[in-house]
Tab-separated table of N, CA and C and ligand atoms in Angstrom:
chain	number	residue	atom	x	y	z
A	79	MET	N	-22.324	-21.739	-13.808
A	79	MET	CA	-21.879	-20.352	-13.498
A	79	MET	C	-23.117	-19.465	-13.363
A	80	ILE	N	-23.224	-18.783	-12.185
A	80	ILE	CA	-24.316	-17.935	-11.966
A	80	ILE	C	-23.865	-16.539	-12.522
A	81	ASP	N	-24.728	-15.917	-13.300
A	81	ASP	CA	-24.348	-14.609	-13.854
A	81	ASP	C	-25.303	-13.509	-13.398
A	82	VAL	N	-26.068	-13.796	-12.348
A	82	VAL	CA	-27.001	-12.759	-11.770
A	82	VAL	C	-26.784	-12.677	-10.365
A	83	ALA	N	-26.695	-11.428	-9.839
A	83	ALA	CA	-26.615	-11.197	-8.365
A	83	ALA	C	-28.040	-10.854	-7.924
A	84	ARG	N	-28.592	-11.634	-7.010
A	84	ARG	CA	-29.921	-11.348	-6.553
A	84	ARG	C	-29.812	-10.612	-5.193
A	85	VAL	N	-30.435	-9.514	-5.124
A	85	VAL	CA	-30.243	-8.573	-3.973
A	85	VAL	C	-31.608	-7.965	-3.568
A	86	ARG	N	-31.821	-7.796	-2.311
A	86	ARG	CA	-33.003	-7.103	-1.844
A	86	ARG	C	-32.789	-5.580	-2.195
A	87	ARG	N	-33.876	-4.993	-2.586
A	87	ARG	CA	-33.880	-3.547	-2.925
A	87	ARG	C	-33.312	-2.690	-1.875
A	88	ALA	N	-33.654	-2.967	-0.595
A	88	ALA	CA	-33.210	-2.163	0.537
A	88	ALA	C	-31.693	-2.236	0.668
A	89	VAL	N	-31.088	-3.293	0.267
A	89	VAL	CA	-29.621	-3.425	0.264
A	89	VAL	C	-29.019	-2.513	-0.725
A	90	LEU	N	-29.563	-2.454	-1.937
A	90	LEU	CA	-29.023	-1.594	-2.995
A	90	LEU	C	-29.182	-0.112	-2.536
A	91	ASP	N	-30.339	0.256	-1.952
A	91	ASP	CA	-30.486	1.618	-1.496
A	91	ASP	C	-29.527	1.982	-0.453
A	92	ARG	N	-29.254	1.024	0.491
A	92	ARG	CA	-28.298	1.301	1.584
A	92	ARG	C	-26.861	1.501	1.051
A	93	LEU	N	-26.450	0.596	0.126
A	93	LEU	CA	-25.081	0.696	-0.418
A	93	LEU	C	-24.795	2.088	-1.000
A	94	LEU	N	-25.831	2.518	-1.764
A	94	LEU	CA	-25.762	3.852	-2.414
A	94	LEU	C	-25.698	4.945	-1.418
A	95	ALA	N	-26.631	4.880	-0.478
A	95	ALA	CA	-26.698	5.944	0.631
A	95	ALA	C	-25.378	6.027	1.317
A	96	GLU	N	-24.767	4.903	1.664
A	96	GLU	CA	-23.460	4.889	2.434
A	96	GLU	C	-22.334	5.493	1.632
A	97	ALA	N	-22.357	5.165	0.330
A	97	ALA	CA	-21.267	5.662	-0.547
A	97	ALA	C	-21.379	7.152	-0.625
A	98	ARG	N	-22.599	7.701	-0.601
A	98	ARG	CA	-22.754	9.167	-0.754
A	98	ARG	C	-22.591	9.858	0.593
A	99	ARG	N	-22.712	9.172	1.693
A	99	ARG	CA	-22.488	9.724	2.970
A	99	ARG	C	-21.026	10.043	3.227
A	100	GLU	N	-20.119	9.172	2.682
A	100	GLU	CA	-18.631	9.354	2.850
A	100	GLU	C	-18.045	9.296	1.405
A	101	PRO	N	-18.220	10.376	0.681
A	101	PRO	CA	-17.798	10.322	-0.735
A	101	PRO	C	-16.267	10.508	-0.889
A	102	ARG	N	-15.501	10.724	0.182
A	102	ARG	CA	-14.090	10.978	-0.003
A	102	ARG	C	-13.239	9.636	0.213
A	103	LEU	N	-13.814	8.724	0.908
A	103	LEU	CA	-13.091	7.477	1.179
A	103	LEU	C	-13.748	6.253	0.686
A	104	GLU	N	-12.972	5.291	0.221
A	104	GLU	CA	-13.639	3.984	-0.068
A	104	GLU	C	-14.145	3.374	1.195
A	105	TYR	N	-15.423	2.919	1.046
A	105	TYR	CA	-15.967	2.188	2.200
A	105	TYR	C	-16.193	0.744	1.722
A	106	CYS	N	-16.355	-0.132	2.638
A	106	CYS	CA	-16.282	-1.540	2.246
A	106	CYS	C	-17.022	-2.432	3.305
A	107	GLY	N	-17.293	-3.635	2.875
A	107	GLY	CA	-17.968	-4.579	3.791
A	107	GLY	C	-18.322	-5.884	3.050
A	108	LEU	N	-19.065	-6.716	3.790
A	108	LEU	CA	-19.467	-8.006	3.217
A	108	LEU	C	-20.975	-7.985	3.032
A	109	LEU	N	-21.395	-8.862	2.167
A	109	LEU	CA	-22.847	-9.038	1.912
A	109	LEU	C	-23.224	-10.485	2.169
A	110	ALA	N	-24.328	-10.673	2.779
A	110	ALA	CA	-24.770	-11.958	3.148
A	110	ALA	C	-26.255	-12.161	2.962
A	111	GLY	N	-26.719	-13.424	3.054
A	111	GLY	CA	-28.143	-13.647	2.839
A	111	GLY	C	-28.467	-15.124	2.956
A	112	ARG	N	-29.614	-15.445	2.403
A	112	ARG	CA	-30.085	-16.836	2.424
A	112	ARG	C	-30.598	-17.229	1.098
A	113	ASP	N	-30.485	-18.490	0.776
A	113	ASP	CA	-31.017	-18.989	-0.492
A	113	ASP	C	-30.480	-18.214	-1.695
A	114	GLY	N	-29.276	-17.715	-1.588
A	114	GLY	CA	-28.677	-17.013	-2.749
A	114	GLY	C	-29.155	-15.620	-2.960
A	115	VAL	N	-29.941	-15.069	-1.977
A	115	VAL	CA	-30.466	-13.698	-2.097
A	115	VAL	C	-29.785	-12.848	-1.019
A	116	ILE	N	-29.043	-11.751	-1.476
A	116	ILE	CA	-28.377	-10.864	-0.568
A	116	ILE	C	-29.411	-10.037	0.202
A	117	SER	N	-29.405	-10.132	1.463
A	117	SER	CA	-30.380	-9.402	2.298
A	117	SER	C	-29.741	-8.658	3.461
A	118	VAL	N	-28.429	-8.938	3.782
A	118	VAL	CA	-27.839	-8.325	4.970
A	118	VAL	C	-26.476	-7.633	4.535
A	119	VAL	N	-26.266	-6.385	5.053
A	119	VAL	CA	-25.124	-5.638	4.772
A	119	VAL	C	-24.262	-5.684	6.076
A	120	LEU	N	-22.962	-6.087	5.924
A	120	LEU	CA	-22.108	-6.165	7.036
A	120	LEU	C	-20.964	-5.131	6.893
A	121	PRO	N	-21.142	-3.919	7.262
A	121	PRO	CA	-20.060	-2.883	7.017
A	121	PRO	C	-18.791	-3.292	7.764
A	122	ALA	N	-17.683	-2.833	7.119
A	122	ALA	CA	-16.393	-3.097	7.771
A	122	ALA	C	-15.599	-1.813	7.697
A	123	ARG	N	-14.544	-1.727	8.510
A	123	ARG	CA	-13.683	-0.532	8.475
A	123	ARG	C	-12.684	-0.602	7.412
A	124	ASN	N	-12.475	0.432	6.581
A	124	ASN	CA	-11.407	0.377	5.615
A	124	ASN	C	-10.086	0.665	6.395
A	125	ALA	N	-9.301	-0.357	6.582
A	125	ALA	CA	-8.102	-0.166	7.394
A	125	ALA	C	-7.076	0.746	6.687
A	126	LEU	N	-7.228	1.026	5.400
A	126	LEU	CA	-6.308	1.908	4.692
A	126	LEU	C	-6.785	3.337	4.759
A	127	ALA	N	-8.069	3.575	5.128
A	127	ALA	CA	-8.641	4.911	5.152
A	127	ALA	C	-8.202	5.693	3.890
A	128	SER	N	-8.459	5.095	2.719
A	128	SER	CA	-7.908	5.643	1.470
A	128	SER	C	-9.104	5.933	0.523
A	129	ALA	N	-8.800	6.861	-0.380
A	129	ALA	CA	-9.800	7.115	-1.433
A	129	ALA	C	-9.630	6.247	-2.653
A	130	THR	N	-8.568	5.422	-2.717
A	130	THR	CA	-8.351	4.637	-3.926
A	130	THR	C	-8.083	3.169	-3.612
A	131	ALA	N	-8.223	2.731	-2.366
A	131	ALA	CA	-7.984	1.361	-2.022
A	131	ALA	C	-8.757	1.030	-0.733
A	132	TYR	N	-8.939	-0.280	-0.545
A	132	TYR	CA	-9.560	-0.716	0.706
A	132	TYR	C	-8.957	-2.000	1.190
A	133	GLU	N	-9.030	-2.207	2.503
A	133	GLU	CA	-8.561	-3.477	3.028
A	133	GLU	C	-9.348	-3.617	4.319
A	134	ILE	N	-9.800	-4.866	4.584
A	134	ILE	CA	-10.503	-5.231	5.833
A	134	ILE	C	-9.465	-6.012	6.664
A	135	GLU	N	-9.308	-5.560	7.926
A	135	GLU	CA	-8.267	-6.235	8.693
A	135	GLU	C	-8.730	-7.706	8.990
A	136	PRO	N	-7.753	-8.624	9.010
A	136	PRO	CA	-8.043	-10.022	9.235
A	136	PRO	C	-8.928	-10.294	10.455
A	137	ALA	N	-8.649	-9.593	11.545
A	137	ALA	CA	-9.437	-9.803	12.762
A	137	ALA	C	-10.939	-9.437	12.553
A	138	GLU	N	-11.124	-8.351	11.826
A	138	GLU	CA	-12.516	-7.920	11.604
A	138	GLU	C	-13.169	-8.905	10.604
A	139	LEU	N	-12.470	-9.342	9.535
A	139	LEU	CA	-13.015	-10.278	8.615
A	139	LEU	C	-13.407	-11.550	9.376
A	140	PHE	N	-12.507	-12.020	10.321
A	140	PHE	CA	-12.829	-13.230	11.078
A	140	PHE	C	-14.121	-13.087	11.807
A	141	SER	N	-14.248	-11.963	12.494
A	141	SER	CA	-15.513	-11.796	13.302
A	141	SER	C	-16.720	-11.662	12.461
A	142	LEU	N	-16.637	-11.062	11.270
A	142	LEU	CA	-17.764	-11.025	10.342
A	142	LEU	C	-18.164	-12.413	9.868
A	143	PHE	N	-17.151	-13.199	9.573
A	143	PHE	CA	-17.438	-14.601	9.128
A	143	PHE	C	-18.042	-15.448	10.241
A	144	ARG	N	-17.616	-15.154	11.472
A	144	ARG	CA	-18.208	-15.910	12.599
A	144	ARG	C	-19.624	-15.501	12.834
A	145	ARG	N	-19.901	-14.203	12.615
A	145	ARG	CA	-21.295	-13.699	12.781
A	145	ARG	C	-22.168	-14.326	11.692
A	146	MET	N	-21.671	-14.487	10.481
A	146	MET	CA	-22.462	-15.144	9.369
A	146	MET	C	-22.725	-16.556	9.773
A	147	ARG	N	-21.724	-17.270	10.331
A	147	ARG	CA	-21.955	-18.609	10.697
A	147	ARG	C	-23.004	-18.740	11.817
A	148	GLU	N	-22.905	-17.876	12.842
A	148	GLU	CA	-23.794	-17.898	13.937
A	148	GLU	C	-25.275	-17.650	13.496
A	149	GLU	N	-25.376	-16.722	12.501
A	149	GLU	CA	-26.737	-16.353	12.122
A	149	GLU	C	-27.178	-17.212	10.907
A	150	ARG	N	-26.354	-18.258	10.527
A	150	ARG	CA	-26.719	-19.069	9.427
A	150	ARG	C	-26.943	-18.356	8.138
A	151	LEU	N	-26.070	-17.371	7.887
A	151	LEU	CA	-26.087	-16.600	6.663
A	151	LEU	C	-25.030	-17.127	5.721
A	152	GLU	N	-25.353	-17.068	4.447
A	152	GLU	CA	-24.365	-17.375	3.383
A	152	GLU	C	-23.592	-16.146	3.093
A	153	HIS	N	-22.274	-16.328	2.895
A	153	HIS	CA	-21.467	-15.175	2.379
A	153	HIS	C	-21.636	-15.122	0.857
A	154	LEU	N	-22.247	-14.056	0.441
A	154	LEU	CA	-22.564	-13.954	-1.015
A	154	LEU	C	-21.849	-12.801	-1.714
A	155	GLY	N	-21.325	-11.840	-1.045
A	155	GLY	CA	-20.650	-10.774	-1.721
A	155	GLY	C	-19.769	-9.904	-0.848
A	156	ILE	N	-19.076	-9.001	-1.564
A	156	ILE	CA	-18.179	-8.101	-0.974
A	156	ILE	C	-18.458	-6.731	-1.682
A	157	TYR	N	-18.440	-5.674	-0.939
A	157	TYR	CA	-18.668	-4.364	-1.583
A	157	TYR	C	-17.640	-3.391	-1.199
A	158	HIS	N	-17.428	-2.432	-2.111
A	158	HIS	CA	-16.596	-1.232	-1.794
A	158	HIS	C	-16.972	-0.160	-2.783
A	159	SER	N	-16.667	1.072	-2.424
A	159	SER	CA	-16.972	2.193	-3.256
A	159	SER	C	-15.743	2.644	-4.033
A	160	HIS	N	-16.052	3.328	-5.151
A	160	HIS	CA	-14.949	4.015	-5.876
A	160	HIS	C	-15.273	5.493	-5.881
A	161	PRO	N	-14.818	6.241	-4.920
A	161	PRO	CA	-15.085	7.668	-4.830
A	161	PRO	C	-14.710	8.445	-6.058
A	162	GLN	N	-13.615	8.007	-6.680
A	162	GLN	CA	-13.206	8.620	-8.012
A	162	GLN	C	-13.266	7.635	-9.115
A	163	GLY	N	-13.570	8.139	-10.278
A	163	GLY	CA	-13.478	7.281	-11.475
A	163	GLY	C	-14.656	6.295	-11.604
A	164	GLU	N	-14.470	5.417	-12.509
A	164	GLU	CA	-15.558	4.538	-12.881
A	164	GLU	C	-15.699	3.373	-11.794
A	165	ASN	N	-16.920	2.941	-11.645
A	165	ASN	CA	-17.084	1.830	-10.625
A	165	ASN	C	-16.944	0.453	-11.375
A	166	ALA	N	-15.791	0.235	-11.941
A	166	ALA	CA	-15.365	-1.061	-12.503
A	166	ALA	C	-14.131	-1.528	-11.713
A	167	PRO	N	-13.864	-2.834	-11.755
A	167	PRO	CA	-12.729	-3.326	-10.931
A	167	PRO	C	-11.407	-2.637	-11.397
A	168	SER	N	-10.632	-2.272	-10.363
A	168	SER	CA	-9.261	-1.694	-10.635
A	168	SER	C	-8.359	-2.894	-10.739
A	169	ALA	N	-7.073	-2.576	-11.103
A	169	ALA	CA	-6.049	-3.576	-11.142
A	169	ALA	C	-5.904	-4.297	-9.824
A	170	SER	N	-5.935	-3.524	-8.729
A	170	SER	CA	-5.792	-4.230	-7.438
A	170	SER	C	-7.006	-4.990	-7.050
A	171	ASP	N	-8.238	-4.587	-7.489
A	171	ASP	CA	-9.452	-5.325	-7.255
A	171	ASP	C	-9.348	-6.696	-7.974
A	172	LEU	N	-8.734	-6.671	-9.158
A	172	LEU	CA	-8.642	-7.958	-9.888
A	172	LEU	C	-7.557	-8.853	-9.182
A	173	GLY	N	-6.530	-8.258	-8.724
A	173	GLY	CA	-5.424	-9.025	-8.145
A	173	GLY	C	-5.685	-9.495	-6.706
A	174	GLN	N	-6.643	-8.816	-5.988
A	174	GLN	CA	-6.884	-9.157	-4.613
A	174	GLN	C	-8.238	-9.766	-4.438
A	175	ALA	N	-8.838	-10.352	-5.412
A	175	ALA	CA	-10.190	-10.998	-5.217
A	175	ALA	C	-10.002	-12.447	-4.826
A	176	TYR	N	-10.220	-12.714	-3.579
A	176	TYR	CA	-9.932	-14.071	-3.054
A	176	TYR	C	-11.163	-14.957	-2.969
A	177	TYR	N	-12.343	-14.413	-3.357
A	177	TYR	CA	-13.545	-15.219	-3.216
A	177	TYR	C	-14.233	-15.360	-4.609
A	178	PRO	N	-13.823	-16.336	-5.380
A	178	PRO	CA	-14.343	-16.485	-6.705
A	178	PRO	C	-15.865	-16.754	-6.792
A	179	GLU	N	-16.428	-17.199	-5.708
A	179	GLU	CA	-17.891	-17.489	-5.660
A	179	GLU	C	-18.683	-16.198	-5.347
A	180	ALA	N	-18.024	-15.188	-4.812
A	180	ALA	CA	-18.746	-14.007	-4.320
A	180	ALA	C	-18.990	-13.008	-5.434
A	181	ALA	N	-20.045	-12.193	-5.256
A	181	ALA	CA	-20.296	-11.080	-6.157
A	181	ALA	C	-19.614	-9.876	-5.563
A	182	TYR	N	-18.787	-9.234	-6.427
A	182	TYR	CA	-18.105	-7.964	-5.982
A	182	TYR	C	-18.825	-6.771	-6.405
A	183	PHE	N	-19.452	-6.040	-5.469
A	183	PHE	CA	-20.209	-4.881	-5.710
A	183	PHE	C	-19.266	-3.629	-5.668
A	184	ILE	N	-19.311	-2.753	-6.667
A	184	ILE	CA	-18.579	-1.591	-6.620
A	184	ILE	C	-19.601	-0.377	-6.858
A	185	ILE	N	-19.475	0.560	-5.920
A	185	ILE	CA	-20.515	1.646	-5.895
A	185	ILE	C	-19.842	2.937	-6.198
A	186	SER	N	-20.508	3.744	-7.007
A	186	SER	CA	-19.992	5.111	-7.224
A	186	SER	C	-20.920	6.093	-6.582
A	187	PRO	N	-20.352	6.996	-5.772
A	187	PRO	CA	-21.181	8.024	-5.145
A	187	PRO	C	-21.600	9.157	-6.095
A	188	SER	N	-20.994	9.149	-7.305
A	188	SER	CA	-21.296	10.287	-8.213
A	188	SER	C	-22.730	10.285	-8.650
A	189	GLU	N	-23.285	11.491	-8.666
A	189	GLU	CA	-24.658	11.634	-9.121
A	189	GLU	C	-24.750	11.406	-10.632
A	190	ASP	N	-23.599	11.478	-11.330
A	190	ASP	CA	-23.559	11.346	-12.792
A	190	ASP	C	-23.357	9.884	-13.265
A	191	ALA	N	-23.141	9.010	-12.304
A	191	ALA	CA	-22.919	7.586	-12.673
A	191	ALA	C	-24.133	7.027	-13.356
A	192	SER	N	-23.955	6.414	-14.547
A	192	SER	CA	-25.144	5.852	-15.195
A	192	SER	C	-25.649	4.673	-14.454
A	193	ARG	N	-24.716	3.881	-13.957
A	193	ARG	CA	-25.098	2.710	-13.071
A	193	ARG	C	-24.257	2.799	-11.771
A	194	PRO	N	-24.777	3.417	-10.742
A	194	PRO	CA	-24.007	3.657	-9.556
A	194	PRO	C	-23.702	2.360	-8.779
A	195	VAL	N	-24.448	1.305	-8.972
A	195	VAL	CA	-24.162	0.028	-8.286
A	195	VAL	C	-23.953	-1.002	-9.370
A	196	ARG	N	-22.774	-1.568	-9.433
A	196	ARG	CA	-22.482	-2.652	-10.389
A	196	ARG	C	-21.903	-3.862	-9.635
A	197	ALA	N	-22.043	-5.019	-10.195
A	197	ALA	CA	-21.540	-6.228	-9.530
A	197	ALA	C	-20.785	-7.060	-10.551
A	198	PHE	N	-19.719	-7.682	-10.057
A	198	PHE	CA	-18.803	-8.476	-10.900
A	198	PHE	C	-18.455	-9.814	-10.162
A	199	ARG	N	-18.201	-10.830	-11.026
A	199	ARG	CA	-17.606	-12.048	-10.524
A	199	ARG	C	-16.113	-11.881	-10.898
A	200	ILE	N	-15.217	-12.098	-9.930
A	200	ILE	CA	-13.799	-11.972	-10.282
A	200	ILE	C	-13.120	-13.179	-9.924
A	201	ALA	N	-12.445	-13.801	-10.925
A	201	ALA	CA	-11.754	-15.061	-10.717
A	201	ALA	C	-10.545	-15.089	-11.693
A	202	GLU	N	-9.405	-15.579	-11.127
A	202	GLU	CA	-8.157	-15.680	-11.852
A	202	GLU	C	-7.795	-14.341	-12.570
A	203	GLY	N	-8.019	-13.264	-11.903
A	203	GLY	CA	-7.593	-11.978	-12.398
A	203	GLY	C	-8.487	-11.404	-13.474
A	204	ARG	N	-9.626	-12.029	-13.672
A	204	ARG	CA	-10.545	-11.452	-14.786
A	204	ARG	C	-11.889	-11.291	-14.086
A	205	ALA	N	-12.544	-10.206	-14.572
A	205	ALA	CA	-13.864	-9.877	-14.095
A	205	ALA	C	-14.954	-10.064	-15.171
A	206	ALA	N	-16.139	-10.524	-14.761
A	206	ALA	CA	-17.277	-10.646	-15.589
A	206	ALA	C	-18.434	-9.922	-14.891
A	207	GLU	N	-19.011	-9.022	-15.585
A	207	GLU	CA	-20.131	-8.252	-14.949
A	207	GLU	C	-21.394	-9.159	-14.810
A	208	LEU	N	-21.979	-8.939	-13.590
A	208	LEU	CA	-23.218	-9.677	-13.333
A	208	LEU	C	-24.399	-8.755	-13.504
A	209	ALA	N	-25.506	-9.290	-13.876
A	209	ALA	CA	-26.761	-8.558	-13.844
A	209	ALA	C	-27.239	-8.494	-12.417
A	210	ILE	N	-27.813	-7.385	-12.020
A	210	ILE	CA	-28.340	-7.226	-10.680
A	210	ILE	C	-29.804	-7.339	-10.722
A	211	GLU	N	-30.361	-8.309	-9.964
A	211	GLU	CA	-31.780	-8.521	-9.981
A	211	GLU	C	-32.274	-8.148	-8.516
A	212	ALA	N	-33.180	-7.110	-8.486
A	212	ALA	CA	-33.720	-6.745	-7.188
A	212	ALA	C	-34.768	-7.842	-6.821
A	213	ALA	N	-34.516	-8.509	-5.683
A	213	ALA	CA	-35.423	-9.604	-5.277
A	213	ALA	C	-36.166	-9.245	-4.069
B	357	ZN	ZN1	-11.871	-0.946	-6.199
């Protein structure tokens, strides 16, 4: 069981910058990389356009996975923001986590957040926080 998410510093900076650019809506996307290190951000459209939930349409998900295959990237994570409240997994995040191997990044745009970028492994309805290592 891997309990560390290894991420390029530029990816962490970008996730936070994007969350702050659109602080009213949840934004979301996939994270990819090579050799277990996340280096690529693949933004997606939040089909729900909601401040409290997100969903990536199946067609967009399909094209993102195709792009990862074509570029020989590993799918390593999924990210979304929590414009309101704590950046910990919500009940729906726990219930809709379909990738037990992926790191789920949750970002808070709040300037007051003590840890604005957090990552979790979510499997069988339970979350375990991962340490984030800037690689
Ligand atoms: Zn959430």
